[in-house]
Coordinates of C-alpha atoms in Angstrom, one line a residue:
X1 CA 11.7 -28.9 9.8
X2 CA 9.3 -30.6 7.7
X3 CA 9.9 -33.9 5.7
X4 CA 9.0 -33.7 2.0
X5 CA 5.1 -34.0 1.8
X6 CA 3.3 -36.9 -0.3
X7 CA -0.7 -35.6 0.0
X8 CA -2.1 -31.9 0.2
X9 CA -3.5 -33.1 3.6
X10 CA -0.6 -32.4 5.3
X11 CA -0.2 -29.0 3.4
X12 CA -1.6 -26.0 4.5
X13 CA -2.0 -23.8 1.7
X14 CA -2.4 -20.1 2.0
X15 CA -2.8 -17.4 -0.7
X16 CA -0.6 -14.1 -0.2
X17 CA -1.7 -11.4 -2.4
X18 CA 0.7 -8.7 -3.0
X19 CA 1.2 -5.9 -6.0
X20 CA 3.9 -7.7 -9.2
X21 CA 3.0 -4.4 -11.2
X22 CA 1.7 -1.3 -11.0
X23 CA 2.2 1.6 -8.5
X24 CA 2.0 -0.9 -5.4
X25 CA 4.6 -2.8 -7.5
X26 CA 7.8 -1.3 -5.7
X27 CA 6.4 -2.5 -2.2
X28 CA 5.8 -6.2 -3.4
X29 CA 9.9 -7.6 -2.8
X30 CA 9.9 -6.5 0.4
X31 CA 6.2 -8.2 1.9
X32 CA 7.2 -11.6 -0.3
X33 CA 10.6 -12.0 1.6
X34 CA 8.9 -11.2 4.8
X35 CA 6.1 -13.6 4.5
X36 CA 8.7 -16.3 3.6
X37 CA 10.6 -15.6 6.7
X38 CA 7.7 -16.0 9.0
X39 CA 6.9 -19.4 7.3
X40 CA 10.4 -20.3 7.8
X41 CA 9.7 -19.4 11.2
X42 CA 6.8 -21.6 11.8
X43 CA 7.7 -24.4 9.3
X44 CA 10.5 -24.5 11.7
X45 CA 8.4 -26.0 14.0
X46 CA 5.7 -27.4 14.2
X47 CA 3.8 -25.9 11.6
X48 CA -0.1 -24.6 11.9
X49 CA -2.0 -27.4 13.5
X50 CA 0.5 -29.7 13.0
X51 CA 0.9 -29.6 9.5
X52 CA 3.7 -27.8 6.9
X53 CA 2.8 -23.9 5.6
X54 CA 3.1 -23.2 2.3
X55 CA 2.7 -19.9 0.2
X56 CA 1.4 -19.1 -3.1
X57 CA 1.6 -15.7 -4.5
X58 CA -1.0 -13.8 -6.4
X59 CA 0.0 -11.3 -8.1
X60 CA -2.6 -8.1 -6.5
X61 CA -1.2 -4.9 -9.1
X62 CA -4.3 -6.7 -11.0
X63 CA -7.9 -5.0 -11.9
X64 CA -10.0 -6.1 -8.6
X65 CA -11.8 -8.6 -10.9
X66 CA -9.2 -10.1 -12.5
X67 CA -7.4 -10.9 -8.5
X68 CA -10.8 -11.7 -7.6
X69 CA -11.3 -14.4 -10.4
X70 CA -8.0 -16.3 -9.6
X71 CA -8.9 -16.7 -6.1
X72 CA -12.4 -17.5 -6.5
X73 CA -10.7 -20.7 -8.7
X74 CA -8.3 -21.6 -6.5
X75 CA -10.7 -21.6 -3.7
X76 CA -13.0 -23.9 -5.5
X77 CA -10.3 -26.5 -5.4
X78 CA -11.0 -27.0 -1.6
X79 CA -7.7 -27.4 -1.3
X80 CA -6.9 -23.2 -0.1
X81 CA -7.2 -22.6 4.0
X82 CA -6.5 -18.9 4.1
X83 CA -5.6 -15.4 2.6
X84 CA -3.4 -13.1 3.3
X85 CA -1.6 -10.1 1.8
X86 CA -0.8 -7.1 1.1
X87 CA -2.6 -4.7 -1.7
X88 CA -4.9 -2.3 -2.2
X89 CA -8.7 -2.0 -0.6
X90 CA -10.4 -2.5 -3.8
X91 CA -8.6 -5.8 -4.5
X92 CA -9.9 -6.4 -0.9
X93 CA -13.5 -5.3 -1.5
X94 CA -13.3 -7.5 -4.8
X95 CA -11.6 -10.8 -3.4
X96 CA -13.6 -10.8 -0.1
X97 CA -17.1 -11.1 -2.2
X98 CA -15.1 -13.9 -3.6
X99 CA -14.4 -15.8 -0.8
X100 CA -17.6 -15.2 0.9
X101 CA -16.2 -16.1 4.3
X102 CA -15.0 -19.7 2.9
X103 CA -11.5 -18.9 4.6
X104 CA -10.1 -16.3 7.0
X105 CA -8.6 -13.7 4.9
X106 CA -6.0 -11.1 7.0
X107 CA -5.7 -7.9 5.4
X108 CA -1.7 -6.9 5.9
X109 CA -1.9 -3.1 5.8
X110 CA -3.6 0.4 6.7
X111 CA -7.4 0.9 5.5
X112 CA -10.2 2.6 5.8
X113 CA -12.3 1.1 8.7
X114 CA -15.6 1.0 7.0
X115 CA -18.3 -1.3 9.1
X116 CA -19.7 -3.5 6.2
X117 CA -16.7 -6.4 6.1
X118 CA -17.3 -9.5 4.8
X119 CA -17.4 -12.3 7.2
X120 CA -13.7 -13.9 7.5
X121 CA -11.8 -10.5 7.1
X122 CA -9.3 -9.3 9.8
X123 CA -7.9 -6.1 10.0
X124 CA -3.5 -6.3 10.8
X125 CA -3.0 -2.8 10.0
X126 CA -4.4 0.2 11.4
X127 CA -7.8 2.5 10.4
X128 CA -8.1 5.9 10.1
X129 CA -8.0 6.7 14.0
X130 CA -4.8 4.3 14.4
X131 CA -3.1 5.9 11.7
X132 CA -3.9 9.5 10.0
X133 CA -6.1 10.8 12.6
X134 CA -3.1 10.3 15.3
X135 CA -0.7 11.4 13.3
X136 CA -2.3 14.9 12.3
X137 CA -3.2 15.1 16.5
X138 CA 0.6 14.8 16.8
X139 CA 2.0 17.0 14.3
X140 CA -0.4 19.6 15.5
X141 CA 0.8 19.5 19.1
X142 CA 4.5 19.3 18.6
X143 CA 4.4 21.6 15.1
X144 CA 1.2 23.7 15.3
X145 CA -0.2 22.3 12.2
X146 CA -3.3 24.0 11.3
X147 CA -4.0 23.7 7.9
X148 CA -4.4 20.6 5.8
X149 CA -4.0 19.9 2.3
X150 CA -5.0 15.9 0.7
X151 CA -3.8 14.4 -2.1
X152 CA -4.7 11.0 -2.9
X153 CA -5.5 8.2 -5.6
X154 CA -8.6 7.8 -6.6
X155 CA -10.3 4.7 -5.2
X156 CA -11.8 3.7 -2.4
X157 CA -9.0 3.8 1.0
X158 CA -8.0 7.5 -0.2
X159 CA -11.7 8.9 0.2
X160 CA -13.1 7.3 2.8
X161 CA -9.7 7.8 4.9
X162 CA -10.3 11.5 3.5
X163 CA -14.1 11.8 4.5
X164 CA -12.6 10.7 8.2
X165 CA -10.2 13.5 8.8
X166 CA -13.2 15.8 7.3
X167 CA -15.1 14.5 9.8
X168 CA -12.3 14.9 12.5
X169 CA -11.7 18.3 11.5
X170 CA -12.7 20.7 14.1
X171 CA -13.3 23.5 11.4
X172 CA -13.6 22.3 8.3
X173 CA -12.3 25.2 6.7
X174 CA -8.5 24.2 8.1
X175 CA -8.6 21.9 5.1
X176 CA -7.8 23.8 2.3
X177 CA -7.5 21.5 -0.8
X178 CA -8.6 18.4 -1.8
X179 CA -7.4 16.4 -5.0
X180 CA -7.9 12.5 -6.2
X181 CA -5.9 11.3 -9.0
X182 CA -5.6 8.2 -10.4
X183 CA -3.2 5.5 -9.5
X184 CA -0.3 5.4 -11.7
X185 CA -0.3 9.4 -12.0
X186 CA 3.0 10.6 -12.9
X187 CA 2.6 14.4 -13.2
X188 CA 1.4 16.5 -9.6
X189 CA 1.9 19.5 -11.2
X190 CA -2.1 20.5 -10.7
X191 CA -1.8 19.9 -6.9
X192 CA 1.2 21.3 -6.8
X193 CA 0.6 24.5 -9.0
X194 CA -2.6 25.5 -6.6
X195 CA -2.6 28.8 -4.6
X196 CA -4.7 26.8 -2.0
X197 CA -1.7 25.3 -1.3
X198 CA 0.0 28.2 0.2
X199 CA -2.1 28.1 2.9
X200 CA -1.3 24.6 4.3
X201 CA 0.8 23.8 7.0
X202 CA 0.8 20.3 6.0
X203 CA 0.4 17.8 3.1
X204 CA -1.2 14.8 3.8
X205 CA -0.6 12.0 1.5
X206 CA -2.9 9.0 0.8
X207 CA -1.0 7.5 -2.2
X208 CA 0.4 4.4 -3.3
X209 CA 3.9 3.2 -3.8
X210 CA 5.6 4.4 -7.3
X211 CA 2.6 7.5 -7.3
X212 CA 3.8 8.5 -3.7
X213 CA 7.9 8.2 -4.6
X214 CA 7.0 10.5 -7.7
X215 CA 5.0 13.0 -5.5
X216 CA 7.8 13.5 -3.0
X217 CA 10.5 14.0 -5.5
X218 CA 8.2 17.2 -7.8
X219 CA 7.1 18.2 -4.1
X220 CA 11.1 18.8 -3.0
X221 CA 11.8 20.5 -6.6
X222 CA 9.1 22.8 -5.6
X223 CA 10.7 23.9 -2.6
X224 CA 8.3 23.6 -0.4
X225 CA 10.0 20.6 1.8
X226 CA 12.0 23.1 4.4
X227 CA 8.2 24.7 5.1
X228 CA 5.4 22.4 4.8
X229 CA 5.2 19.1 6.5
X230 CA 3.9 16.1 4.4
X231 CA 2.5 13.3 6.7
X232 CA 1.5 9.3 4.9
X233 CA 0.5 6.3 6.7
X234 CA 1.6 4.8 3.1
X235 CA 5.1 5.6 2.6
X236 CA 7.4 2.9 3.5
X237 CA 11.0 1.9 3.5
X238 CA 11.0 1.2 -0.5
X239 CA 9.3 4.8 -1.0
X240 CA 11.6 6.7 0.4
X241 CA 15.0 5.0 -1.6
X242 CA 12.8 5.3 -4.6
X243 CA 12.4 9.1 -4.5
X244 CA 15.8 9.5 -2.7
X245 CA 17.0 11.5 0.3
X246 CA 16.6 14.9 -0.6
X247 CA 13.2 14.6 -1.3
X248 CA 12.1 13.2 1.8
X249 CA 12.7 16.3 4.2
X250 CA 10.1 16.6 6.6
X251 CA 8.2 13.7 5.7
X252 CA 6.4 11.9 8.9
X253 CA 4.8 9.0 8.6
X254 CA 2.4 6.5 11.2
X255 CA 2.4 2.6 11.8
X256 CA 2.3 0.2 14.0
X257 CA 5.2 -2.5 12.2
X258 CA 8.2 -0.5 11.9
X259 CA 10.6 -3.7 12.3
X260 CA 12.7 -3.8 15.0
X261 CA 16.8 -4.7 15.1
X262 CA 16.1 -8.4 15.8
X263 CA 13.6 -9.1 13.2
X264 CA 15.8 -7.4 11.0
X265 CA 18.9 -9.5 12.0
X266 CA 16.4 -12.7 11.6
X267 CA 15.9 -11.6 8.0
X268 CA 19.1 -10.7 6.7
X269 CA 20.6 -14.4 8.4
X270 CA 17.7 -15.8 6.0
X271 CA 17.6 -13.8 3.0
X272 CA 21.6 -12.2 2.8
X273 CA 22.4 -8.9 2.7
X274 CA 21.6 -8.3 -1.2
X275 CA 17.5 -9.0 0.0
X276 CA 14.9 -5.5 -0.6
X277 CA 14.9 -4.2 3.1
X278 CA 12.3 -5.2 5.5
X279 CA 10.1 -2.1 5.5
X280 CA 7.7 -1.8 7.7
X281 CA 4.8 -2.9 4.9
X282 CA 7.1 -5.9 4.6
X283 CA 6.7 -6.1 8.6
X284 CA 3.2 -6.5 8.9
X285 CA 2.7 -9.0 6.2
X286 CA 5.3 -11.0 8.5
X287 CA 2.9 -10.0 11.2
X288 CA -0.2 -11.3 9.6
X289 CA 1.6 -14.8 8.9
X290 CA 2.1 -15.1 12.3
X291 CA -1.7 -13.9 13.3
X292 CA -3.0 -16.7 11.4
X293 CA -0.8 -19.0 13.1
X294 CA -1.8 -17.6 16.8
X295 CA -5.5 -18.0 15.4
X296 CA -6.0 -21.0 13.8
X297 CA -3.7 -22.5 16.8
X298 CA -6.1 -20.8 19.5
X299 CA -9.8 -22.4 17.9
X300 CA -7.9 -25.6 16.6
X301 CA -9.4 -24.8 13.1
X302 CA -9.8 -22.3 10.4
X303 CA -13.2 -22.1 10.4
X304 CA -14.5 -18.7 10.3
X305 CA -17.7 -18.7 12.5
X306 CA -15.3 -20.2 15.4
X307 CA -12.5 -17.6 14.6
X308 CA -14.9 -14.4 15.1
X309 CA -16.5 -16.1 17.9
X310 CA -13.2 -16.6 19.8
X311 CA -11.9 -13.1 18.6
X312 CA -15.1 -11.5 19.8
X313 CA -15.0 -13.6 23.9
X314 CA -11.5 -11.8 23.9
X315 CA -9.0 -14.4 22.7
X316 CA -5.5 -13.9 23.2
X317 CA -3.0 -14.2 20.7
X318 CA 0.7 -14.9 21.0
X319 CA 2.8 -13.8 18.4
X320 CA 6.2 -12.5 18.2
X321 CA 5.0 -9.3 18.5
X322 CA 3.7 -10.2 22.0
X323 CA 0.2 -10.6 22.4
X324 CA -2.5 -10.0 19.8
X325 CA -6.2 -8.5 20.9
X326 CA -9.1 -8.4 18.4
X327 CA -12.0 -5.6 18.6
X328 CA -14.1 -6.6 16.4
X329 CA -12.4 -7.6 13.1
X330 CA -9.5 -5.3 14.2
X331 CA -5.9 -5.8 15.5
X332 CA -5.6 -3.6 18.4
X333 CA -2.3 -1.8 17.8
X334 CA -0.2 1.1 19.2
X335 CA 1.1 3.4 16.5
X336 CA 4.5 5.0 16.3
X337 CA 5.4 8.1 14.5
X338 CA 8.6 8.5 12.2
X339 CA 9.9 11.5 10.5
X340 CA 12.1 10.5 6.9
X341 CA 16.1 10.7 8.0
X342 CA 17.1 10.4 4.1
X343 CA 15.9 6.8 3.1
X344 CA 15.4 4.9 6.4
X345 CA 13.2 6.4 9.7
X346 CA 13.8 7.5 12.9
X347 CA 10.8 6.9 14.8
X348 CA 10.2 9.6 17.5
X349 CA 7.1 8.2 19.9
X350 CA 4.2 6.4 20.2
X351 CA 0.9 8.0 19.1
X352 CA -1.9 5.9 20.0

């Protein structure tokens, strides 16, 4: 362990941005304990290049702007070395401008996989193809699901994840309703009271948090649980205690970070057993800790230009995980699917 520090030279200081309010709010307990276990992990030895990690949260349930604005102060200290976090894509969008590649920032959950990053951004959790896509290729081969209906927030991971399964749609007509509402929504009866929705096989859910807990619970009352499938890259651990067992019935959902028994084990030893349960959100914020470790340890620096360069000539990365592969700006990952089993998952296969 690390001695107690006299100079911010022997500090590296990273930013984790995570929801403190708003629908993403529920999902922010569970990434901050995971993120402090993997720096308890590292600090406990030697560090990242030597030197002692340590973490200062920003609170992402913000306007973009507002997230943006913080960081773009605290980066003009000199004294910040990386981002990393989980939150929404417009926070992303919003704090990447503001970094302007300064730093390497790694995004800790699903998105959208649009092509126009800013320079220093690296994906941890999955696009479209690893996550949605997959899943609907799955449910359609083991449960014949046809027919789609989307419901989603309104901003900018919901659309463009929903303009990909348009595009992946063989016949665009299997997708029989479409609806954005905005985050924080509390009433689904519009979806919900829609004769399109009699003819889907499937739901497919691109909300966030709080907004998706409150969907699954009027989507059970409707009785429509025991015959349409709802399917989420988005609905953790936290989700489903929040809108309780009975109203996750055939509810699947697709990552790449559900945590397995050790990790688990490593975090209750750290945190006790009255700690919000690592959820598999929580798990890839651990997992993005540790990436930035593996990187910054593999080009002996956290400079940006040398990161992509290294991630592009195929660098390696050891994390707990195993190794780590880039493409691109993206974690290569391998998916699993999970259908709800009251408020924890049983995961039933690998999907990509």
């Amino acid at each position: 362990m690390f001695a107690s520090r006299e100079t911010p030279d022997d500090v590296i200081e990273v930013l984790d941005i995570v929801p403190l309010q708003g629908s993403g709010g529920i999902i922010g307990p569970s990434v901050d304990a995971a993120i402090s276990l993997a720096v308890d992990e590292i600090n406990g030895g030697t560090g990242i290049l030597g030197r002692e990690v340590r973490v200062t949260t920003i609170d992402g349930g913000r306007a973009p702007h507002e997230v943006a604005r913080e960081v773009s102060a605290l980066l003009a200290t000199g004294m910040v070395h990386a981002i990393t976090g989980w939150h929404i894509s417009a926070v992303r969008r919003a704090v990447a401008r503001a970094a302007d590649g300064r730093v390497p920032y790694l995004f800790a959950t699903i998105h959208e996989g649009l092509p126009d990053e800013m320079p220093g951004v690296l994906m941890i959790g999955e696009d479209p193809q690893g996550h949605i896509l997959a899943a609907m290729a799955w449910l359609r081969r083991e449960y014949d699901v046809r027919r789609w209906a989307l419901v989603g927030n309104d901003y900018i991971w919901p659309r463009a994840t929903a303009a990909a399964v348009r595009t992946a749609l063989a016949d665009p007509a299997s997708l029989v309703l479409e609806r954005f509402v905005p985050l924080g929504t509390t009433d689904f009866a519009p979806f919900l009271a829609d004769p399109r929705l009699d003819r889907a096989d499937g739901v497919i859910m691109l909300l966030v948090g709080s907004d998706a807990a409150r969907f699954n619970r009027q989507f059970a009352h409707t009785g429509r649980a025991a015959r349409q499938v709802r399917v989420s890259p988005a609905v953790d651990e936290t989700v489903l205690l929040a809108a309780g067992a009975e109203a996750n019935e055939n509810l699947f959902v697709s990552s790449s970070f559900f945590p397995d028994s050790e990790r688990v084990h490593r975090y209750r030893r750290l945190h006790g057993p009255f700690a919000p349960q690592l959820t598999y959100f929580g798990n890839t914020g651990y997992e993005a800790m540790h990436t930035l470790r593996a990187v910054a340890e593999t080009v002996g620096s956290f400079d940006v230009p040398r990161i992509h360069a290294a991630l592009t000539a195929g660098a390696v990365l050891e994390t707990p995980s195993g190794e780590c592969r880039f493409r691109g700006n993206q974690a290569v990952q391998s998916a699993q699917i999970a259908r709800a089993d009251g408020v924890d998952f049983r995961i039933l296969g690998r999907i990509s």
